[in-house]
XYZ file of C-alpha atoms in Angstrom:
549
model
C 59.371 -31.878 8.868
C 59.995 -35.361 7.867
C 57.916 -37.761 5.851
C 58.535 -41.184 4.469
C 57.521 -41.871 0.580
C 53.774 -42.362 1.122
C 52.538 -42.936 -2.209
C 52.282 -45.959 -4.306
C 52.311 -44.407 -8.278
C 51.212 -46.456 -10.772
C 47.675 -47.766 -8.551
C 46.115 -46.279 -5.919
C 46.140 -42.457 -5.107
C 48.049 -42.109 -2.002
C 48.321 -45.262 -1.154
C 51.290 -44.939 1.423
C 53.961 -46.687 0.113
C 56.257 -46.455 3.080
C 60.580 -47.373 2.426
C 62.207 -49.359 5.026
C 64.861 -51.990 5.750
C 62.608 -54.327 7.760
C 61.146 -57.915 6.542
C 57.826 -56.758 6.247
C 56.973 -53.123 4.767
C 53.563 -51.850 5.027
C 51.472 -48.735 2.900
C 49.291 -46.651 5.149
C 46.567 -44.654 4.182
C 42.785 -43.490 4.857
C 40.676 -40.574 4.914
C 42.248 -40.760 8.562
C 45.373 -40.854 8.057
C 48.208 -38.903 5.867
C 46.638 -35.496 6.869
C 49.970 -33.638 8.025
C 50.736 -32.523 4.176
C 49.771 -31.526 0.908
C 47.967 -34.878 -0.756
C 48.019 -34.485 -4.499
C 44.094 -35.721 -3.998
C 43.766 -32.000 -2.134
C 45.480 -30.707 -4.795
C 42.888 -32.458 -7.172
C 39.920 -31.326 -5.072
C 41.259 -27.749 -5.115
C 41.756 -27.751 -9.192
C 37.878 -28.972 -9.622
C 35.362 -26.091 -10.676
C 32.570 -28.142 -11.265
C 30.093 -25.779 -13.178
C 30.790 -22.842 -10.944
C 28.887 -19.590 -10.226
C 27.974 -16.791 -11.868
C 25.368 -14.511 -12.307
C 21.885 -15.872 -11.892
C 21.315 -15.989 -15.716
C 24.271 -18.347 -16.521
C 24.098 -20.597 -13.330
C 20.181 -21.237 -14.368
C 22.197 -21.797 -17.968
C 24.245 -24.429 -16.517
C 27.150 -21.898 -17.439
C 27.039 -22.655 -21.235
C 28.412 -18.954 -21.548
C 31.754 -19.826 -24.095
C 30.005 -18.524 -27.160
C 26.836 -16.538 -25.633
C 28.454 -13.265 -24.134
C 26.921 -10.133 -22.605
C 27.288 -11.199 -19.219
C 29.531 -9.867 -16.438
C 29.587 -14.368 -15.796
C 31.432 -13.803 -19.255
C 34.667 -12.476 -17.376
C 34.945 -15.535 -15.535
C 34.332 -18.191 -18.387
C 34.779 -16.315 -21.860
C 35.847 -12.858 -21.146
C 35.180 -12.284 -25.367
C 31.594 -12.122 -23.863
C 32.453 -8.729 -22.557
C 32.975 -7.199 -26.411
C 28.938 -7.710 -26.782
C 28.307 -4.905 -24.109
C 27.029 -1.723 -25.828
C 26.228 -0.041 -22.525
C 27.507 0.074 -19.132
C 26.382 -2.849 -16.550
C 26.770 -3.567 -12.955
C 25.246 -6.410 -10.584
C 25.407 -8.873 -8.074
C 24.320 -11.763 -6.767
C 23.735 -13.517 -3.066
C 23.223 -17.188 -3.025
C 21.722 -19.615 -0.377
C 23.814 -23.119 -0.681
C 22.063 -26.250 1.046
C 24.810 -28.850 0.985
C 23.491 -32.391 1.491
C 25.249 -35.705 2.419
C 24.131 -39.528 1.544
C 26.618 -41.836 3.690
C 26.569 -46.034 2.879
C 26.875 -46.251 6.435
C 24.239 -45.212 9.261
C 24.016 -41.522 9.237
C 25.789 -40.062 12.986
C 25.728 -36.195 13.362
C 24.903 -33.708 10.845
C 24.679 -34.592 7.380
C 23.835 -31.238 5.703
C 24.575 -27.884 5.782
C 23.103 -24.342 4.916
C 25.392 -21.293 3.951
C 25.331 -17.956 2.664
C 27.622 -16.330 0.185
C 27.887 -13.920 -2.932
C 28.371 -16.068 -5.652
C 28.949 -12.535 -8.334
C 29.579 -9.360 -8.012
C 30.697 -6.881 -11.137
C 30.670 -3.914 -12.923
C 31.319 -3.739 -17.108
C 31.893 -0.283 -18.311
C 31.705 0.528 -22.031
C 35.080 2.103 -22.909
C 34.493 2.902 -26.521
C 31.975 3.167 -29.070
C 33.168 3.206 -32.621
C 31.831 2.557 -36.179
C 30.415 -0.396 -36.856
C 33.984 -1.077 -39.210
C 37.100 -2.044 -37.498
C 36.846 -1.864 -33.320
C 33.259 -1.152 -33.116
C 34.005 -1.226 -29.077
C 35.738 -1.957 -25.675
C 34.499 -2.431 -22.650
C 36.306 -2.933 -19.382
C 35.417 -5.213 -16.598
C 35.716 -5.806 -13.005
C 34.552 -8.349 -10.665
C 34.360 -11.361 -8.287
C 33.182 -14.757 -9.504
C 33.253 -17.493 -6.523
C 34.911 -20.425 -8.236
C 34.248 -23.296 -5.896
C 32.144 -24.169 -2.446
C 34.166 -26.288 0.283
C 31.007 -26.526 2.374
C 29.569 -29.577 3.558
C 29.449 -31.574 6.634
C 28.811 -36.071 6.636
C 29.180 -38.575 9.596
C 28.447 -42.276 9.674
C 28.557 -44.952 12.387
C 29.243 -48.782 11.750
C 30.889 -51.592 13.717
C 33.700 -54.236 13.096
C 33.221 -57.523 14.044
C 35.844 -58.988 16.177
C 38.254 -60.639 13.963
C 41.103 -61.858 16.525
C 44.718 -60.375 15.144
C 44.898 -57.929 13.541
C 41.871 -56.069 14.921
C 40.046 -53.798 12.529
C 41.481 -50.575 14.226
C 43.104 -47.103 13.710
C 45.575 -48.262 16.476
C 46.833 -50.856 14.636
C 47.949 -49.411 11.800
C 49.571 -46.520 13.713
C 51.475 -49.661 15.214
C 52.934 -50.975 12.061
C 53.694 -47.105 11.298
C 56.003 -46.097 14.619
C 57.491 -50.127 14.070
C 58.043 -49.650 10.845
C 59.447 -46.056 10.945
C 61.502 -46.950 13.765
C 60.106 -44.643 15.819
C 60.371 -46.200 19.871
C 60.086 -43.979 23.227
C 63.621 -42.839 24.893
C 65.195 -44.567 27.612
C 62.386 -42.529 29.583
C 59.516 -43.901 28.268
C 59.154 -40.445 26.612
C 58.005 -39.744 23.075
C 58.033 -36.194 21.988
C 56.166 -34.119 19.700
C 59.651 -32.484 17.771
C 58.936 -31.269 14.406
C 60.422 -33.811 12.801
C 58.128 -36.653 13.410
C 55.019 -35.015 12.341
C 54.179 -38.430 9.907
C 53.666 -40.093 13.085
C 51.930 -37.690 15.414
C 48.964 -40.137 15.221
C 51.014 -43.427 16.810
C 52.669 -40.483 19.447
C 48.724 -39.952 20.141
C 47.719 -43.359 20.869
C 50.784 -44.346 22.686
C 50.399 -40.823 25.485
C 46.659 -42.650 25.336
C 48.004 -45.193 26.465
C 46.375 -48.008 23.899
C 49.822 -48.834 22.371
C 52.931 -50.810 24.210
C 56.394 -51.385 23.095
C 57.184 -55.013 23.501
C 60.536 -57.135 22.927
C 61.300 -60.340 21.460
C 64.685 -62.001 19.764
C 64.292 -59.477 16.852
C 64.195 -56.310 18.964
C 61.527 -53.829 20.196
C 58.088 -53.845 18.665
C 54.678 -51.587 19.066
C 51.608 -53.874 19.916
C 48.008 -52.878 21.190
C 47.314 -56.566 22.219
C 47.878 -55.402 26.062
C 44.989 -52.483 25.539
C 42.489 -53.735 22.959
C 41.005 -57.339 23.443
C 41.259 -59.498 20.688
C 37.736 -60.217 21.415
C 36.449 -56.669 21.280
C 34.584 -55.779 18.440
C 35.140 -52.093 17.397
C 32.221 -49.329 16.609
C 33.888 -46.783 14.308
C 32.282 -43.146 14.392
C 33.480 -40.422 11.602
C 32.232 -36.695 11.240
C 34.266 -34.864 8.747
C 33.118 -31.008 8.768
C 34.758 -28.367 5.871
C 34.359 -24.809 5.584
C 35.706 -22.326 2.785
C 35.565 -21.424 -0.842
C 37.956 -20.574 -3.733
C 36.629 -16.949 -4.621
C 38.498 -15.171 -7.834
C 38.361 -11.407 -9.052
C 38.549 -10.529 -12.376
C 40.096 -7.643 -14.658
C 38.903 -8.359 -18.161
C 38.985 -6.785 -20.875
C 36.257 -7.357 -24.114
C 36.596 -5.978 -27.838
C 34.540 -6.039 -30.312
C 35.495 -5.403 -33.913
C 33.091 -4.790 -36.838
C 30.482 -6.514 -34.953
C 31.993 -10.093 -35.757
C 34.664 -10.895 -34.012
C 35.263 -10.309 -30.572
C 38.064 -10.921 -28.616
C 39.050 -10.628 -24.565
C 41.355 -11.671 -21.970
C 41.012 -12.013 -17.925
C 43.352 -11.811 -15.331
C 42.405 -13.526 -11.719
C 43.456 -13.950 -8.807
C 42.273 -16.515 -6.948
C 41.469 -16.631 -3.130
C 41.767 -20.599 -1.350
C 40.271 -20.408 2.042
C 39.875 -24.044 3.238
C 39.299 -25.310 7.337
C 38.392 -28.932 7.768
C 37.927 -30.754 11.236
C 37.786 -34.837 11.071
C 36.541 -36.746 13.647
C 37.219 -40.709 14.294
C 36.409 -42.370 17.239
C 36.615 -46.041 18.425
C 34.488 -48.298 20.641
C 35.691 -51.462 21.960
C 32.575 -53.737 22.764
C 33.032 -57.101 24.224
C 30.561 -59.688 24.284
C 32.485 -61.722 27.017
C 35.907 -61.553 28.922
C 38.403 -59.210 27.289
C 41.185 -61.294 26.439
C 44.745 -60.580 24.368
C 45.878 -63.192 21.493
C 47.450 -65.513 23.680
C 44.129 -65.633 25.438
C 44.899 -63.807 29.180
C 42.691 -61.724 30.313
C 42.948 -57.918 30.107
C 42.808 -56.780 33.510
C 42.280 -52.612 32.434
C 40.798 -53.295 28.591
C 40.260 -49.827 26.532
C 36.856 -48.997 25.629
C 36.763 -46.313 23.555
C 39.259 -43.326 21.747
C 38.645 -39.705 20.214
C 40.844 -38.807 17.692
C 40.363 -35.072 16.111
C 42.526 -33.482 13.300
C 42.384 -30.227 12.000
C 43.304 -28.945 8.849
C 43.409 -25.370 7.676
C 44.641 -24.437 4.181
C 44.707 -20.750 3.393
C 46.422 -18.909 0.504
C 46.439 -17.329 -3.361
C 46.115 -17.984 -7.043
C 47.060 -15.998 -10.227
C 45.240 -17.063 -14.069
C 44.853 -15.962 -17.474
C 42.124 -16.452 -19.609
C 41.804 -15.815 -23.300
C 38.909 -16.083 -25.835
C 37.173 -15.633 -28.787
C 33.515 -15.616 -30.111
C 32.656 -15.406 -34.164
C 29.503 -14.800 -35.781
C 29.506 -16.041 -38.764
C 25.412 -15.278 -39.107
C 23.805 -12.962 -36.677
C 22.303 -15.675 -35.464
C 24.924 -18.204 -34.838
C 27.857 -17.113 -32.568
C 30.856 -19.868 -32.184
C 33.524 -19.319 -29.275
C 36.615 -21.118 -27.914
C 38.651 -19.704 -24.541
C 41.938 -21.026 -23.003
C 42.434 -21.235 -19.146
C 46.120 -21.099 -18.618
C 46.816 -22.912 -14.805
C 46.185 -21.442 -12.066
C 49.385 -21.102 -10.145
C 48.390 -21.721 -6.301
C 50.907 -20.644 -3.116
C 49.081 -22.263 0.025
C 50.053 -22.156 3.522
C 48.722 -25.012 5.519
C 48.589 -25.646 9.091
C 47.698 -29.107 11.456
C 46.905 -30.307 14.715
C 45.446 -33.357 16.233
C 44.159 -34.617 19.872
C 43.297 -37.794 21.058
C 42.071 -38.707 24.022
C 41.071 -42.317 25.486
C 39.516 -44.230 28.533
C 42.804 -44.510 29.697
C 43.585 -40.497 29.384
C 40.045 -38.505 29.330
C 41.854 -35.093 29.265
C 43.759 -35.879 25.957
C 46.574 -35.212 24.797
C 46.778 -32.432 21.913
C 50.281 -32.358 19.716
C 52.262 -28.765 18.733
C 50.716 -26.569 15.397
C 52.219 -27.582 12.114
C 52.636 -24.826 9.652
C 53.584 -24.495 6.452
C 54.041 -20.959 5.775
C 56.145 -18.551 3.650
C 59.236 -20.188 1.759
C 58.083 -23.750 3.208
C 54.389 -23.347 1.366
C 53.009 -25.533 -1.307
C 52.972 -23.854 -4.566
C 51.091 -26.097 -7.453
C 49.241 -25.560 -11.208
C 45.865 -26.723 -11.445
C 44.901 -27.902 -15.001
C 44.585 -26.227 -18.054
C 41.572 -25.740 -19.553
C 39.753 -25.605 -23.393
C 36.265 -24.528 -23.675
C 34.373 -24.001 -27.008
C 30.734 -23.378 -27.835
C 28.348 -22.641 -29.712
C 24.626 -21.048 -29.756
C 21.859 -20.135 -32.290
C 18.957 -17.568 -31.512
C 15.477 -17.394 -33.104
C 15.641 -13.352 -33.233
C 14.732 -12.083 -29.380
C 12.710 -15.085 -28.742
C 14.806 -17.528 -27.331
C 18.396 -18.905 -27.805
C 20.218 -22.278 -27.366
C 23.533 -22.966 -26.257
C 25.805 -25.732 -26.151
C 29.506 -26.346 -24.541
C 32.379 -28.465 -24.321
C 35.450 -28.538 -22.183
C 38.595 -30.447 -21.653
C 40.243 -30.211 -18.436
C 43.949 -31.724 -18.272
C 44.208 -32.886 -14.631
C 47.450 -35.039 -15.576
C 49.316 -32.128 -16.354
C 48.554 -30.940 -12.754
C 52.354 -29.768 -11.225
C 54.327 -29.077 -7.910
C 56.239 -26.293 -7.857
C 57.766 -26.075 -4.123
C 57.080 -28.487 -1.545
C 58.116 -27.178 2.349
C 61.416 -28.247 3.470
C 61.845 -31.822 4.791
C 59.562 -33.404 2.755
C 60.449 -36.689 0.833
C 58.067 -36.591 -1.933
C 59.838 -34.576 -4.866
C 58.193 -32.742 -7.245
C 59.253 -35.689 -9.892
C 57.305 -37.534 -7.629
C 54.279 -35.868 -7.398
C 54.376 -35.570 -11.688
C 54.083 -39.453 -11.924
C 51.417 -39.297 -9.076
C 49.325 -37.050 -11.898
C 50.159 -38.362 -14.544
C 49.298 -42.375 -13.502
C 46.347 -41.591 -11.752
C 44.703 -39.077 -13.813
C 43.757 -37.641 -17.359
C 41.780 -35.296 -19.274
C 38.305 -34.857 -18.137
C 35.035 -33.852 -20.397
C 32.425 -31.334 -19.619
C 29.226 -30.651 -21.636
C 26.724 -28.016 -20.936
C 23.271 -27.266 -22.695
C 21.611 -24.202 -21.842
C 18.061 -22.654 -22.941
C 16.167 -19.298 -23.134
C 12.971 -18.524 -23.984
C 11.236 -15.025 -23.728
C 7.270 -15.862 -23.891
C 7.365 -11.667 -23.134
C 9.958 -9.067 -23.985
C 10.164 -8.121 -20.449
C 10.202 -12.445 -19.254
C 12.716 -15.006 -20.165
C 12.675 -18.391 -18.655
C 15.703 -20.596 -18.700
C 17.274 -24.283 -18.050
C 20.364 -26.664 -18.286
C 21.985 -29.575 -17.964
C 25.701 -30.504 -17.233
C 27.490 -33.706 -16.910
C 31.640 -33.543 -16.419
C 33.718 -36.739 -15.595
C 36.539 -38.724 -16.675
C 39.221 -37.863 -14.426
C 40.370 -40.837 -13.141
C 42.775 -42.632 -15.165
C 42.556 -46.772 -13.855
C 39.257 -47.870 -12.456
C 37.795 -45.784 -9.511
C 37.755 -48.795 -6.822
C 41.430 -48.208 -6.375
C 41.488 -44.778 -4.776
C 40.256 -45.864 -1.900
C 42.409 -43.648 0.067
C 40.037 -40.535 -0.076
C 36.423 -39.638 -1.535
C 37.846 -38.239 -4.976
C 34.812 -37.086 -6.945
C 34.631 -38.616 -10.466
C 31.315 -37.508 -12.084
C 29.260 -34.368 -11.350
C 25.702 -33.722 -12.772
C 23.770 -30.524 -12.771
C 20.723 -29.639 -13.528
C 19.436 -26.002 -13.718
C 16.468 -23.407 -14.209
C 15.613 -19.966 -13.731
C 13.630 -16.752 -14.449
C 14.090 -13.317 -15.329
C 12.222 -10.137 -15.645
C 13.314 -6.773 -16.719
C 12.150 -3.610 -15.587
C 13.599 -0.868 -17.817
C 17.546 -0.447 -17.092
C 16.516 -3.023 -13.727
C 17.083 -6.433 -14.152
C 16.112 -9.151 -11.786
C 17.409 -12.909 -12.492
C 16.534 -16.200 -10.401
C 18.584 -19.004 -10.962
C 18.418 -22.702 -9.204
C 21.153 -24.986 -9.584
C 20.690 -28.746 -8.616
C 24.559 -30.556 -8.335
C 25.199 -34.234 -7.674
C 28.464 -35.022 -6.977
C 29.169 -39.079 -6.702
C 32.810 -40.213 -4.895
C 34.861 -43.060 -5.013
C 34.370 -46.008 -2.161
C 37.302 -45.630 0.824
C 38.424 -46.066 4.124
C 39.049 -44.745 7.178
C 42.682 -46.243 7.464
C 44.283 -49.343 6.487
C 48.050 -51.057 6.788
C 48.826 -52.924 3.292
C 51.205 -55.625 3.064
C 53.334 -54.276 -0.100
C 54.419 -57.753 -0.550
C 51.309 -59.897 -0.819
C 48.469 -56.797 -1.006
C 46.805 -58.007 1.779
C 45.582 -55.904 4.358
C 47.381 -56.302 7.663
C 44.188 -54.308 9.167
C 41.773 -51.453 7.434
C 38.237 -50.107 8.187
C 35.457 -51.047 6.723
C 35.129 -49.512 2.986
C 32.430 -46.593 3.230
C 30.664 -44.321 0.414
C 29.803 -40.691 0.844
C 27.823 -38.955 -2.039
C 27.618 -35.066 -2.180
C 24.006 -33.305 -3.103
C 24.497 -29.509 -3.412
C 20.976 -27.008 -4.110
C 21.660 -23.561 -4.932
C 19.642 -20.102 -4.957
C 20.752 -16.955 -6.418
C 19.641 -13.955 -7.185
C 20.973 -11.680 -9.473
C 20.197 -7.610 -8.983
C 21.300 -5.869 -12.205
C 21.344 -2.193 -13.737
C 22.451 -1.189 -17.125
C 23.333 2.510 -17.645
C-alpha cells in the first residue's frame, strides 16, 4: 500500500500535504477524500466517550458517578464505587437511541436514525463481609458498559455555480492528485487497480468513468476534465454519509472497602470497536446553454452526472485499566478521583469504492483493501483524570458534581500497516499540534419525595479539544463541544428495582468540505466544495431492570 505524506501538521487536521518534484504541489483533502487509511481524526472520533452509558440511574445522572458509588455504572467510571455494595446486585439495561441530523445545506435522504441496543448489563457479588475495622468488604464485579454509539445517518444537496477553470468538482482535484503523483495510464490506455496505488483509487475511478483525459503539452503529459465537464456547467453536489457500530467494553472490577472510609477498586476492559460507514457523493453537471471547454469549443458528448460510493469498515479490540478511590471524610460527604490508563486499540480496516458516470452506467468498482493482522493499526486513546465529589441530606436526596481531563494530545500510533508513509513520529506531531486536553463537568441530582421514589437530573458540558481555532479542520466534521442534559425516575419494589433514565446529547462539529486541491504555495484553493455544517442531536431511553440479593 502506498501513500504520499497527506497531512499538513502545524494547521489543519489532515490537510493533505502531498511531496513532489513538480512546480506546483497541491494538499488534498475532504470528507470525500483520504478514506483508504487510518486518519488520526478517526482515531480522535474513536477516543471520544462523550458522557457514555450506564445504568439508567447514572445516565439520568449525567454520569457524575466518580465519588457516588453503589452502582454496577461504577465499574465503568469509578470502579471504588463497587466497595459500597453490602449485598449482591445484578441488572441490565436496553436503550432506544434516536439519532438526529441538522445539515447547513438542504436536507437529501435520511437525516435520522432509530436503533436498539443494551447500553448495561452486570452482576456485583459481595465477596466478603468483615468488621466494620480494617477491610470491612469486597465485592467482585462483572459486566458490559457500551462506551460509545457510531449511529447516525445526514445528507444534504447544494449546487456550485459555474465558475469557468477550475470547476468546483471532485474530478478536479482527483486531477491534480494522479498529475501530481505521477500516476498516467500504460502505453495501453490501461490503469490498474494494483495494491499499490490505493491513494489514488478515486482519479483510477473517474478516469474508467471516463470524465478525466490525459493531455500533452511542451512540459509532458497532464490529467484534465476540460474534454468531459463544460466549463459552463454548474455542478449540484449530493452527499449521504450513513455509519453503523458502537465501541462496547466488559468489565472485571474489583471494589474494597475498608473501615467504611476508604474504598478502593480497579477495572480491567476490553474494549470491542465495531465501525461500517458508507459515503455517498454524487455530481450533476447543469448547463444553462451550450456546453463548452475553456478554450470555448463545444463539447460534443458533455458528462452530466457521477456516483461515487466508498465504504469503510473498521472492526477490532481494546484493552484498559482503571483505578480509583472514594473518601468519606463525613458520612455525608464522599470525595473520589479515578485514572483511565489508554486504551490500547488493534483495528483492522477494510475499503472499497465504485463510481459510475453518464459515460459508464454500470460502474466500475476497485479490489477490497484490508488491513488485517500484522498490517493493522494499533493506537492509545487518551488518558483520563476524573474526580468528584457529592453531599447527601440523609436518604433524602444527594448532589453530585464531576470533573475530567482528557489528554487527546498525548493520543499515539503504535503500528501503522506496511507501505504507509506517515510514521508514527508523524502522527505524534499531528496530536500534539492539533489537539490538547479537554474539560468535562457533570452535575447530577437525586431526590426521594418517597422511600420507595427517587427522581433525578443532570447536566454535562465537555469541550476543548481542539488546539488552534476550529475553522481550520475543515477536512472532516471533528466534534468540539458536547452538551447533555438528563432526567429520570426510579421506583423500588423490595429487592426489584426499576430505573428510567432520558439522556438529551448535542453534539456541534466543525464547518468542512467535501474535497478541495490547496495550492501549498499561495493557500489558495485550486478547486474545493462548498464549506457545509452537520450538527449531531442524539435522544436516549433506557431502562434499567435490577435485583439485589
Amino acid at each position: 500500500m502506498k501513500f504520499l505524506s497527506r497531512f499538513t501538521l502545524l494547521v489543519a487536521l489532515g490537510l493533505g500535504l502531498m511531496g513532489s518534484a513538480s512546480a506546483q504541489e497541491f494538499r488534498f483533502g475532504g470528507l470525500m477524500m483520504d478514506r483508504d487509511g487510518m486518519m488520526s481524526n478517526d482515531m480522535y472520533t474513536l477516543s471520544q466517550v462523550g458522557f457514555g452509558f450506564g445504568t439508567a440511574r447514572s445516565m439520568a445522572m449525567a454520569g457524575a458517578f466518580t465519588s457516588l458509588g453503589g452502582d454496577l455504572a461504577s465499574m465503568g467510571i469509578n470502579p471504588a464505587g463497587l466497595g459500597m455494595y453490602r449485598s449482591n446486585d445484578v441488572s441490565f439495561s436496553p436503550m432506544m437511541g434516536f439519532n438526529n441530523a441538522s445539515n447547513s445545506a438542504s436536507a437529501w435522504g435520511e437525516n435520522s436514525l432509530s436503533r436498539f441496543s443494551m447500553a448495561n448489563l452486570g452482576v456485583a457479588l459481595n465477596l466478603y463481609e468483615g468488621a466494620s475495622g480494617g477491610i470491612t468488604s469486597l465485592t467482585l464485579g462483572f459486566g458490559y458498559n457500551r462506551v460509545a454509539d457510531l449511529n447516525y445517518n445526514y445528507g444534504f444537496s447544494s449546487q456550485s455555480a459555474p465558475s469557468g477553470a477550475p470547476y468546483r468538482s471532485i474530478i478536479d482535484a482527483f486531477s491534480r492528485q494522479m498529475g501530481q503523483g505521477g500516476i498516467f495510464p500504460d502505453a495501453g490506455g490501461a490503469l490498474n487497480y494494483d495494491y499499490g496505488a490505493a491513494y489514488y483509487w478515486g482519479g483510477m475511478l473517474a478516469y474508467n468513468g471516463y470524465l478525466l483525459d490525459v493531455e500533452t503539452d511542451e512540459l509532458g503529459d497532464y490529467w484534465t476534465s476540460a474534454n468531459r465537464i463544460g466549463s459552463n456547467a454548474s455542478v449540484g453536489h449530493t452527499t449521504g454519509v450513513e455509519s453503523r457500530g458502537s465501541v462496547g467494553e466488559y468489565d472485571l472490577a474489583l471494589g474494597m472497602n475498608i473501615s467504611n472510609k476508604l474504598y478502593l477498586g480497579a477495572t480491567f476492559g476490553l474494549q470491542i470497536v465495531n465501525w461500517k460507514r458508507e459515503l455517498y457523493y454524487g455530481e450533476d453537471y447543469l448547463y444553462s446553454s451550450t456546453p463548452v471547454d475553456g478554450a470555448g469549443y463545444e463539447l460534443t458528448a458533455p458528462a452530466s452526472w457521477m456516483d461515487y460510493n466508498q465504504a469503510v469498515d473498521i472492526e477490532g479490540t481494546g484493552v484498559n485499566f482503571k483505578f480509583g478511590a472514594i473518601y468519606r471524610p463525613i458520612p455525608s460527604l464522599r470525595l473520589g478521583v479515578a485514572v483511565h490508563t489508554p486504551t490500547y486499540y488493534s483495528l483492522e480496516r477494510s475499503y472499497q469504492a465504485y463510481m459510475g458516470t453518464n459515460f459508464n452506467p454500470a460502474g466500475d468498482t476497485t479490489p477490497v483493501l484490508d488491513d488485517v493482522a500484522t498490517n493493522a493499526w494499533d493506537f492509545t486513546s487518551p488518558t483520563r483524570l476524573m474526580v468528584g465529589a457529592s453531599y447527601s441530606l440523609g436518604n433524602v436526596a444527594v448532589l453530585s458534581v464531576d470533573y475530567e481531563r482528557d489528554w487527546y494530545n498525548g493520543m499515539r500510533v503504535k503500528n501503522i500497516p506496511a507501505g504507509f508513509d506517515y510514521t508514527e513520529q508523524m502522527y505524534r506531531e499531528e496530536f500534539k499540534d492539533n489537539f490538547k486536553g479537554s474539560n468535562t463537568l457533570r452535575v447530577g441530582a437525586e431526590v426521594k419525595p418517597l422511600p420507595m421514589l427517587a427522581v433525578r437530573a443532570g447536566y454535562g458540558v465537555a469541550d476543548g479539544m481542539l488546539r488552534n481555532d476550529k475553522s481550520l479542520y475543515y477536512n472532516r466534521p471533528l466534534t468540539y463541544r458536547t452538551d447533555c442534559i438528563s432526567a429520570g425516575l426510579g421506583v423500588a419494589f423490595g429487592r426489584t428495582t426499576l430505573d428510567l433514565g432520558y439522556q438529551h446529547i448535542q453534539n456541534k462539529q466543525t464547518d468542512y468540505m467535501l474535497f478541495y486541491a490547496l495550492e501549498s504555495a499561495t493557500g489558495a484553493f485550486d478547486t474545493a466544495s462548498p464549506m457545509y455544517r452537520t450538527d449531531l442531536k442524539r435522544d436516549y431511553v433506557v431502562l434499567t431492570i435490577g435485583y439485589k440479593f
